[in-house]
Amino acid sequence: MNEFVDSSSDAIAGLPQSGAKRTLLKTAILALSLILCSVSVTMSVVSSLKQDYPHASTMQLQGFVNIPVIGGIVATLVGGYLAARVGKKNICLAGTLLCFLGGFLPMFIPDLTLKTAVRVLCGFGVGLIQPLAASLIVDCFKGHEADTMMGVQSAMVGLGAAIFSSAIAGIMTVNWHYFYYVYFIALVVAILVWLFIPNSVNEIGRIHKGSKDTSQPKRKMPLSAYFGMILQIVFATAYGYYSVNLSLAAEETKTITAVQAATVITVVSVSSFLGGLVFGYAKRFLGMHIGIVAIAMQAVAFVLWANTGSLALWYVAAVLLGLGFCWFMPYVNFLVNEHTDATLSAQATSYAFFGNNIGAFLPSYVFAGIGAITGITSTQKSFNEAAILMVVCIIMIVVFNMADRKNETKEVQAAK
């Protein structure tokens, strides 16, 4: 029995091309990104969780947030494979429903270990959605429309984090035990997907088994997908220094208070949201060079944080970091899909998110390892290490682009 791939052109052509239905299709796809931070933002309830479980270790309490991420890592590995066989809309529905169930049901589970275990379903659901939130844009939209959508998608991740964190904070002022209700947001997203993403999207890049039709051979995963995964590991490791060391570095300067450090974090989030909205325009002028520009801005931000104690310069660095981050993520999504078709787009994007998730785990260990070797344990000076890793990312991109151009030249000459 052979495999063949249905042509996706009919499914894409059947999508609404204008009017309200086109707008609702965009809204449903972008809404997927609202719940991508739904696991990590619950870190704010860990201290409250300790009230109910006073004998739980710090690791057990942190596991309430960290362990569900493991489900996301697994899902990013299998999500692309499943999407090509089950259908991309179906995977989006499954992911949003798992996010809701894994987030809401622990409210009724008294045991902390079991409560955390059920939350792995939420992480798995988010992991299924992560690559599709980007790859559906690549599949369904082209040209400037795709550029704009990808930028807005990046902004929606930050907006979702703000919505979840604000809702959790509001609920906690009444009774923190009810924070689980925020996961009804995932249920709303599931309804949007069900109503406004046409069923024909399931046929975009879908692989059917059992036919002897071999007229459309299976394509190989392009090298850019694997490169994007490796690039994301290095990038996420560097970016993670911001998450684990910023507050500690602020205290270390003795000139920036904890409250001011929190404001710096807010500036990063706002900059990231606004920057995502203009990504399409920036890419129109910079093309794929926008990736190098984005990383360079973040490298400068880390250098400023590492070597200055001026609050004004820390705010400047925050703007640069937020803007660079929201431009880099859609750049990677385009990079890994440069040579894919609809049958490979979800899996290629999955590789990128897998690399990002792996990299997000590494900063604390890399910082500790470098400190053990060099003796540099300053959290503020550690940002110089992050800047160096960002420069490594730029070098990687330049080398890959040169190799990619050589391969394209050889292919053109061979075709002649």
Short mmCIF file of C-alpha atoms in Angstrom, two decimals:
data_model
loop_
_atom_site.label_atom_id
_atom_site.label_comp_id
_atom_site.label_asym_id
_atom_site.label_seq_id
_atom_site.Cartn_x
_atom_site.Cartn_y
_atom_site.Cartn_z
CA MET A 1 0.00 0.00 0.00
CA ASN A 2 1.45 3.34 -1.02
CA GLU A 3 0.96 6.81 0.40
CA PHE A 4 -0.04 9.79 -1.64
CA VAL A 5 -0.75 13.41 -0.81
CA ASP A 6 -3.97 15.06 -1.82
CA SER A 7 -3.51 18.32 -3.64
CA SER A 8 -4.03 21.21 -1.24
CA SER A 9 -4.79 23.73 -3.96
CA ASP A 10 -8.53 23.01 -4.01
CA ALA A 11 -8.78 23.33 -0.22
CA ILE A 12 -6.87 26.63 -0.20
CA ALA A 13 -8.86 27.96 -3.15
CA GLY A 14 -12.05 27.10 -1.29
CA LEU A 15 -11.20 29.37 1.63
CA PRO A 16 -13.07 32.70 1.84
CA GLN A 17 -11.08 35.28 -0.11
CA SER A 18 -12.70 38.48 1.17
CA GLY A 19 -15.40 39.92 3.35
CA ALA A 20 -16.54 38.96 6.84
CA LYS A 21 -15.79 35.25 6.43
CA ARG A 22 -12.16 36.04 5.54
CA THR A 23 -11.89 38.27 8.62
CA LEU A 24 -13.40 35.58 10.85
CA LEU A 25 -10.97 33.00 9.42
CA LYS A 26 -8.05 35.28 10.33
CA THR A 27 -9.53 35.90 13.78
CA ALA A 28 -9.86 32.19 14.52
CA ILE A 29 -6.31 31.41 13.41
CA LEU A 30 -4.84 34.33 15.37
CA ALA A 31 -6.90 33.40 18.45
CA LEU A 32 -4.88 30.18 18.72
CA SER A 33 -1.87 32.26 19.81
CA LEU A 34 -3.77 33.72 22.78
CA ILE A 35 -3.40 30.47 24.73
CA LEU A 36 0.25 29.68 23.95
CA CYS A 37 1.38 31.18 27.29
CA SER A 38 -1.46 29.62 29.31
CA VAL A 39 0.90 27.25 31.16
CA SER A 40 3.79 29.57 32.01
CA VAL A 41 1.65 32.48 33.30
CA THR A 42 0.38 30.34 36.19
CA MET A 43 3.75 30.83 37.93
CA SER A 44 2.02 33.65 39.82
CA VAL A 45 -0.12 31.18 41.80
CA VAL A 46 2.76 29.02 43.06
CA SER A 47 3.18 31.01 46.28
CA SER A 48 -0.57 30.70 46.96
CA LEU A 49 -0.40 27.00 46.20
CA LYS A 50 2.03 26.62 49.08
CA GLN A 51 -0.74 27.68 51.48
CA ASP A 52 -2.68 24.50 50.69
CA TYR A 53 0.40 22.28 50.49
CA PRO A 54 2.74 23.60 53.22
CA HIS A 55 4.77 20.40 53.28
CA ALA A 56 5.39 20.31 49.51
CA SER A 57 8.96 20.93 48.43
CA THR A 58 9.91 23.90 46.28
CA MET A 59 10.52 21.54 43.39
CA GLN A 60 7.03 20.07 43.72
CA LEU A 61 5.47 23.52 43.72
CA GLN A 62 7.52 24.65 40.72
CA GLY A 63 6.52 21.41 39.00
CA PHE A 64 2.95 22.73 38.85
CA VAL A 65 4.24 25.05 36.12
CA ASN A 66 7.34 23.24 34.81
CA ILE A 67 6.13 19.66 34.40
CA PRO A 68 3.25 20.52 32.00
CA VAL A 69 5.89 22.00 29.66
CA ILE A 70 7.17 18.45 29.13
CA GLY A 71 3.82 17.64 27.53
CA GLY A 72 4.37 20.56 25.19
CA ILE A 73 7.80 19.33 24.16
CA VAL A 74 6.39 15.89 23.32
CA ALA A 75 3.49 17.44 21.40
CA THR A 76 5.79 19.59 19.25
CA LEU A 77 7.54 16.42 18.16
CA VAL A 78 4.39 14.54 17.13
CA GLY A 79 2.06 17.42 16.28
CA GLY A 80 3.28 17.94 12.72
CA TYR A 81 3.05 14.23 11.98
CA LEU A 82 -0.48 14.02 13.36
CA ALA A 83 -1.64 17.16 11.54
CA ALA A 84 -0.72 15.64 8.17
CA ARG A 85 -2.80 12.55 8.95
CA VAL A 86 -5.66 13.76 11.12
CA GLY A 87 -6.16 17.23 9.64
CA LYS A 88 -4.99 20.63 10.81
CA LYS A 89 -8.37 21.93 11.96
CA ASN A 90 -8.96 18.72 13.90
CA ILE A 91 -5.59 19.07 15.65
CA CYS A 92 -6.39 22.69 16.53
CA LEU A 93 -9.71 21.59 18.07
CA ALA A 94 -8.02 18.77 19.98
CA GLY A 95 -5.27 21.10 21.24
CA THR A 96 -7.63 23.82 22.47
CA LEU A 97 -9.92 21.30 24.19
CA LEU A 98 -6.97 19.57 25.88
CA CYS A 99 -5.72 22.98 27.02
CA PHE A 100 -9.13 23.68 28.57
CA LEU A 101 -9.51 20.27 30.21
CA GLY A 102 -5.91 20.11 31.47
CA GLY A 103 -6.19 23.63 32.84
CA PHE A 104 -9.66 23.53 34.41
CA LEU A 105 -10.07 19.97 35.76
CA PRO A 106 -7.19 20.24 38.32
CA MET A 107 -9.45 22.62 40.24
CA PHE A 108 -11.37 19.56 41.46
CA ILE A 109 -8.33 17.39 42.29
CA PRO A 110 -7.08 17.65 45.89
CA ASP A 111 -3.75 15.80 45.47
CA LEU A 112 -0.93 18.06 44.26
CA THR A 113 0.89 15.33 42.33
CA LEU A 114 -2.26 14.26 40.47
CA LYS A 115 -3.24 17.90 39.95
CA THR A 116 0.12 18.54 38.28
CA ALA A 117 -0.10 15.34 36.22
CA VAL A 118 -3.47 16.37 34.74
CA ARG A 119 -1.97 19.75 33.81
CA VAL A 120 0.36 17.86 31.46
CA LEU A 121 -2.74 17.57 29.21
CA CYS A 122 -2.81 21.37 29.07
CA GLY A 123 0.87 21.49 28.10
CA PHE A 124 0.32 18.81 25.46
CA GLY A 125 -2.62 20.75 24.02
CA VAL A 126 -0.57 23.94 23.83
CA GLY A 127 2.24 21.99 22.15
CA LEU A 128 -0.16 20.76 19.46
CA ILE A 129 -1.31 24.31 18.76
CA GLN A 130 2.10 26.02 18.76
CA PRO A 131 3.28 25.00 15.27
CA LEU A 132 -0.18 25.27 13.70
CA ALA A 133 -0.67 28.83 14.97
CA ALA A 134 2.16 29.77 12.60
CA SER A 135 2.02 27.11 9.86
CA LEU A 136 -1.66 27.78 9.09
CA ILE A 137 -0.65 31.34 8.22
CA VAL A 138 1.99 30.01 5.81
CA ASP A 139 -0.58 27.62 4.31
CA CYS A 140 -3.55 29.97 3.95
CA PHE A 141 -2.00 33.36 3.21
CA LYS A 142 0.63 34.65 0.84
CA GLY A 143 2.75 37.74 0.25
CA HIS A 144 2.24 40.87 2.32
CA GLU A 145 -0.92 39.41 3.86
CA ALA A 146 1.11 36.51 5.26
CA ASP A 147 3.82 38.87 6.53
CA THR A 148 1.25 41.00 8.33
CA MET A 149 -0.54 37.98 9.77
CA MET A 150 2.72 36.48 11.06
CA GLY A 151 3.61 39.71 12.81
CA VAL A 152 0.17 39.99 14.39
CA GLN A 153 0.47 36.33 15.45
CA SER A 154 3.63 37.21 17.36
CA ALA A 155 1.83 40.14 18.99
CA MET A 156 -1.11 37.92 19.95
CA VAL A 157 1.18 35.70 22.02
CA GLY A 158 2.04 38.69 24.20
CA LEU A 159 -1.57 39.83 24.29
CA GLY A 160 -2.66 36.37 25.42
CA ALA A 161 -0.08 36.40 28.23
CA ALA A 162 -1.39 39.80 29.34
CA ILE A 163 -5.02 38.61 29.27
CA PHE A 164 -4.28 35.43 31.23
CA SER A 165 -2.05 37.13 33.80
CA SER A 166 -4.51 40.00 34.32
CA ALA A 167 -7.44 37.60 34.66
CA ILE A 168 -5.52 35.46 37.15
CA ALA A 169 -4.57 38.54 39.17
CA GLY A 170 -8.18 39.70 39.21
CA ILE A 171 -9.50 36.31 40.33
CA MET A 172 -6.82 36.01 43.01
CA THR A 173 -8.07 39.20 44.66
CA VAL A 174 -11.29 37.29 45.37
CA ASN A 175 -10.12 33.70 45.87
CA TRP A 176 -7.04 32.23 44.21
CA HIS A 177 -8.62 28.75 44.21
CA TYR A 178 -10.81 29.84 41.31
CA PHE A 179 -8.00 30.95 38.98
CA TYR A 180 -8.62 27.76 36.96
CA TYR A 181 -11.62 29.50 35.38
CA VAL A 182 -9.25 31.46 33.13
CA TYR A 183 -8.97 28.32 31.02
CA PHE A 184 -12.45 28.96 29.68
CA ILE A 185 -10.54 31.27 27.33
CA ALA A 186 -9.23 28.10 25.65
CA LEU A 187 -12.82 26.87 25.30
CA VAL A 188 -13.79 30.14 23.61
CA VAL A 189 -10.87 29.71 21.19
CA ALA A 190 -12.03 26.15 20.46
CA ILE A 191 -15.47 27.48 19.56
CA LEU A 192 -13.93 30.09 17.22
CA VAL A 193 -11.89 27.36 15.50
CA TRP A 194 -14.94 25.11 15.17
CA LEU A 195 -17.16 27.84 13.73
CA PHE A 196 -14.85 29.92 11.55
CA ILE A 197 -12.04 27.67 10.26
CA PRO A 198 -13.59 25.70 7.38
CA ASN A 199 -13.46 21.91 7.47
CA SER A 200 -11.60 22.06 4.15
CA VAL A 201 -8.52 23.18 6.13
CA ASN A 202 -8.25 19.55 7.23
CA GLU A 203 -7.34 18.69 3.64
CA ILE A 204 -4.46 21.16 3.42
CA GLY A 205 -1.35 18.97 3.35
CA ARG A 206 -3.25 15.93 4.58
CA ILE A 207 -1.74 12.53 3.83
CA HIS A 208 -4.10 9.68 2.98
CA LYS A 209 -3.10 6.04 3.12
CA GLY A 210 -4.29 3.11 1.14
CA SER A 211 -4.10 4.40 -2.42
CA LYS A 212 -1.80 3.24 -5.18
CA ASP A 213 -1.65 6.72 -6.64
CA THR A 214 2.00 7.76 -6.59
CA SER A 215 1.66 10.76 -8.88
CA GLN A 216 2.63 13.11 -6.05
CA PRO A 217 5.76 11.75 -4.34
CA LYS A 218 6.45 12.54 -0.75
CA ARG A 219 8.80 15.49 -0.27
CA LYS A 220 11.79 15.45 2.07
CA MET A 221 12.08 17.80 5.00
CA PRO A 222 14.32 20.71 3.90
CA LEU A 223 17.59 21.47 5.64
CA SER A 224 16.22 24.86 6.73
CA ALA A 225 13.80 23.10 9.11
CA TYR A 226 16.63 21.35 10.96
CA PHE A 227 18.71 24.52 10.94
CA GLY A 228 15.79 26.47 12.38
CA MET A 229 15.51 23.98 15.24
CA ILE A 230 19.23 24.31 16.12
CA LEU A 231 19.06 28.10 15.77
CA GLN A 232 16.10 28.19 18.15
CA ILE A 233 17.98 26.18 20.78
CA VAL A 234 20.83 28.73 20.83
CA PHE A 235 18.48 31.71 20.60
CA ALA A 236 16.09 30.54 23.35
CA THR A 237 19.04 29.81 25.63
CA ALA A 238 20.27 33.38 25.17
CA TYR A 239 16.82 34.94 25.52
CA GLY A 240 16.18 32.86 28.64
CA TYR A 241 18.83 34.86 30.52
CA TYR A 242 16.28 37.67 30.52
CA SER A 243 13.69 35.47 32.23
CA VAL A 244 15.91 33.97 34.91
CA ASN A 245 18.31 36.82 35.73
CA LEU A 246 16.68 40.21 35.11
CA SER A 247 15.21 40.76 38.58
CA LEU A 248 18.36 39.51 40.30
CA ALA A 249 20.53 41.68 38.05
CA ALA A 250 18.45 44.74 38.87
CA GLU A 251 19.03 44.22 42.60
CA GLU A 252 22.72 43.66 41.92
CA THR A 253 23.06 47.11 40.30
CA LYS A 254 21.83 48.71 43.56
CA THR A 255 20.43 51.53 41.41
CA ILE A 256 17.31 49.82 40.03
CA THR A 257 14.61 48.66 42.41
CA ALA A 258 12.52 45.50 42.12
CA VAL A 259 9.51 47.65 41.18
CA GLN A 260 11.49 49.35 38.42
CA ALA A 261 12.65 45.95 37.19
CA ALA A 262 9.00 44.87 36.97
CA THR A 263 8.33 48.00 34.92
CA VAL A 264 11.21 47.06 32.60
CA ILE A 265 9.55 43.68 32.05
CA THR A 266 6.28 45.44 31.22
CA VAL A 267 8.09 47.62 28.68
CA VAL A 268 9.48 44.46 27.03
CA SER A 269 5.95 43.03 26.74
CA VAL A 270 4.43 46.22 25.35
CA SER A 271 7.29 46.66 22.88
CA SER A 272 6.88 43.05 21.74
CA PHE A 273 3.14 43.48 21.21
CA LEU A 274 3.44 46.73 19.27
CA GLY A 275 6.43 45.47 17.27
CA GLY A 276 4.48 42.45 16.11
CA LEU A 277 1.86 44.72 14.58
CA VAL A 278 4.46 46.36 12.30
CA PHE A 279 6.40 43.20 11.41
CA GLY A 280 4.79 42.98 7.98
CA TYR A 281 5.90 46.49 7.08
CA ALA A 282 9.41 45.92 8.40
CA LYS A 283 9.79 42.68 6.45
CA ARG A 284 8.70 44.44 3.28
CA PHE A 285 11.84 46.61 3.51
CA LEU A 286 14.29 44.22 5.17
CA GLY A 287 13.21 40.93 3.64
CA MET A 288 14.66 37.87 5.39
CA HIS A 289 17.49 40.07 6.71
CA ILE A 290 14.97 41.00 9.40
CA GLY A 291 16.18 37.96 11.36
CA ILE A 292 19.70 39.32 11.70
CA VAL A 293 18.38 42.79 12.56
CA ALA A 294 16.12 41.30 15.24
CA ILE A 295 18.93 39.33 16.87
CA ALA A 296 21.31 42.30 16.70
CA MET A 297 18.80 44.47 18.60
CA GLN A 298 18.57 41.86 21.34
CA ALA A 299 22.36 41.57 21.57
CA VAL A 300 22.59 45.34 22.08
CA ALA A 301 19.87 45.13 24.74
CA PHE A 302 21.81 42.52 26.71
CA VAL A 303 25.03 44.56 26.48
CA LEU A 304 23.21 47.60 27.87
CA TRP A 305 21.78 45.61 30.76
CA ALA A 306 25.14 44.01 31.51
CA ASN A 307 27.21 47.16 31.56
CA THR A 308 25.00 50.04 32.71
CA GLY A 309 23.02 50.95 35.79
CA SER A 310 20.99 53.72 34.19
CA LEU A 311 17.22 53.16 34.38
CA ALA A 312 16.74 55.12 31.15
CA LEU A 313 19.15 52.83 29.29
CA TRP A 314 17.48 49.77 30.82
CA TYR A 315 14.19 50.99 29.33
CA VAL A 316 15.90 51.47 25.96
CA ALA A 317 17.21 47.91 26.21
CA ALA A 318 13.71 46.69 27.08
CA VAL A 319 12.30 48.25 23.91
CA LEU A 320 15.07 46.69 21.81
CA LEU A 321 14.62 43.25 23.37
CA GLY A 322 10.83 43.23 22.94
CA LEU A 323 11.01 44.47 19.37
CA GLY A 324 13.77 42.02 18.46
CA PHE A 325 11.92 39.07 19.97
CA CYS A 326 8.63 39.73 18.19
CA TRP A 327 10.47 40.08 14.86
CA PHE A 328 12.66 37.03 15.32
CA MET A 329 9.90 34.51 16.03
CA PRO A 330 7.93 35.07 12.80
CA TYR A 331 11.23 35.20 10.91
CA VAL A 332 12.02 31.66 12.12
CA ASN A 333 8.56 30.49 11.10
CA PHE A 334 9.20 31.76 7.58
CA LEU A 335 12.75 30.36 7.59
CA VAL A 336 11.77 26.77 8.38
CA ASN A 337 9.01 26.90 5.76
CA GLU A 338 11.02 28.44 2.91
CA HIS A 339 11.24 25.13 1.05
CA THR A 340 8.22 23.26 2.41
CA ASP A 341 4.74 22.65 1.08
CA ALA A 342 1.47 22.21 2.97
CA THR A 343 2.31 18.58 3.78
CA LEU A 344 5.46 19.57 5.66
CA SER A 345 4.71 23.06 7.03
CA ALA A 346 3.28 21.91 10.37
CA GLN A 347 6.09 19.46 11.01
CA ALA A 348 8.79 21.95 10.00
CA THR A 349 7.29 24.54 12.35
CA SER A 350 7.10 21.87 15.06
CA TYR A 351 10.87 21.44 14.82
CA ALA A 352 11.36 25.16 15.41
CA PHE A 353 9.15 25.17 18.50
CA PHE A 354 10.79 21.99 19.78
CA GLY A 355 14.14 23.75 19.60
CA ASN A 356 12.70 26.79 21.35
CA ASN A 357 11.27 24.68 24.18
CA ILE A 358 14.58 22.86 24.65
CA GLY A 359 16.49 26.14 24.69
CA ALA A 360 14.09 27.60 27.25
CA PHE A 361 15.14 24.88 29.71
CA LEU A 362 18.86 25.60 29.43
CA PRO A 363 19.67 29.17 30.61
CA SER A 364 20.00 28.41 34.33
CA TYR A 365 22.25 25.43 33.65
CA VAL A 366 24.36 27.28 31.06
CA PHE A 367 24.76 30.23 33.45
CA ALA A 368 25.79 27.91 36.28
CA GLY A 369 28.16 25.95 34.03
CA ILE A 370 29.91 29.05 32.70
CA GLY A 371 30.15 30.39 36.25
CA ALA A 372 31.78 27.18 37.45
CA ILE A 373 34.37 27.36 34.66
CA THR A 374 35.09 31.10 34.62
CA GLY A 375 34.15 32.16 38.12
CA ILE A 376 31.75 34.78 36.72
CA THR A 377 28.62 34.50 38.86
CA SER A 378 27.30 38.06 38.52
CA THR A 379 23.72 37.95 37.23
CA GLN A 380 24.14 41.38 35.65
CA LYS A 381 27.37 40.47 33.85
CA SER A 382 25.73 37.24 32.70
CA PHE A 383 23.89 39.30 30.10
CA ASN A 384 27.22 39.61 28.28
CA GLU A 385 27.05 35.84 27.85
CA ALA A 386 23.56 36.19 26.37
CA ALA A 387 24.83 38.86 23.97
CA ILE A 388 27.64 36.54 22.82
CA LEU A 389 25.11 33.76 22.17
CA MET A 390 23.05 36.20 20.10
CA VAL A 391 26.13 37.00 18.02
CA VAL A 392 26.63 33.25 17.55
CA CYS A 393 23.07 33.14 16.16
CA ILE A 394 23.92 35.88 13.65
CA ILE A 395 27.02 33.98 12.52
CA MET A 396 24.95 30.81 12.14
CA ILE A 397 22.41 32.61 9.94
CA VAL A 398 25.08 34.20 7.75
CA VAL A 399 26.85 30.86 7.22
CA PHE A 400 23.59 29.05 6.50
CA ASN A 401 22.45 31.71 4.02
CA MET A 402 25.75 31.45 2.14
CA ALA A 403 25.48 27.66 1.97
CA ASP A 404 21.83 27.85 0.93
CA ARG A 405 22.61 30.26 -1.90
CA LYS A 406 25.38 27.95 -3.15
CA ASN A 407 22.98 25.01 -3.19
CA GLU A 408 20.37 27.02 -5.10
CA THR A 409 23.00 28.05 -7.65
CA LYS A 410 24.05 24.43 -8.14
CA GLU A 411 20.44 23.34 -8.58
CA VAL A 412 19.82 26.04 -11.20
CA GLN A 413 22.97 25.07 -13.10
CA ALA A 414 22.04 21.39 -12.93
CA ALA A 415 18.58 22.18 -14.28
CA LYS A 416 20.12 23.93 -17.29
#
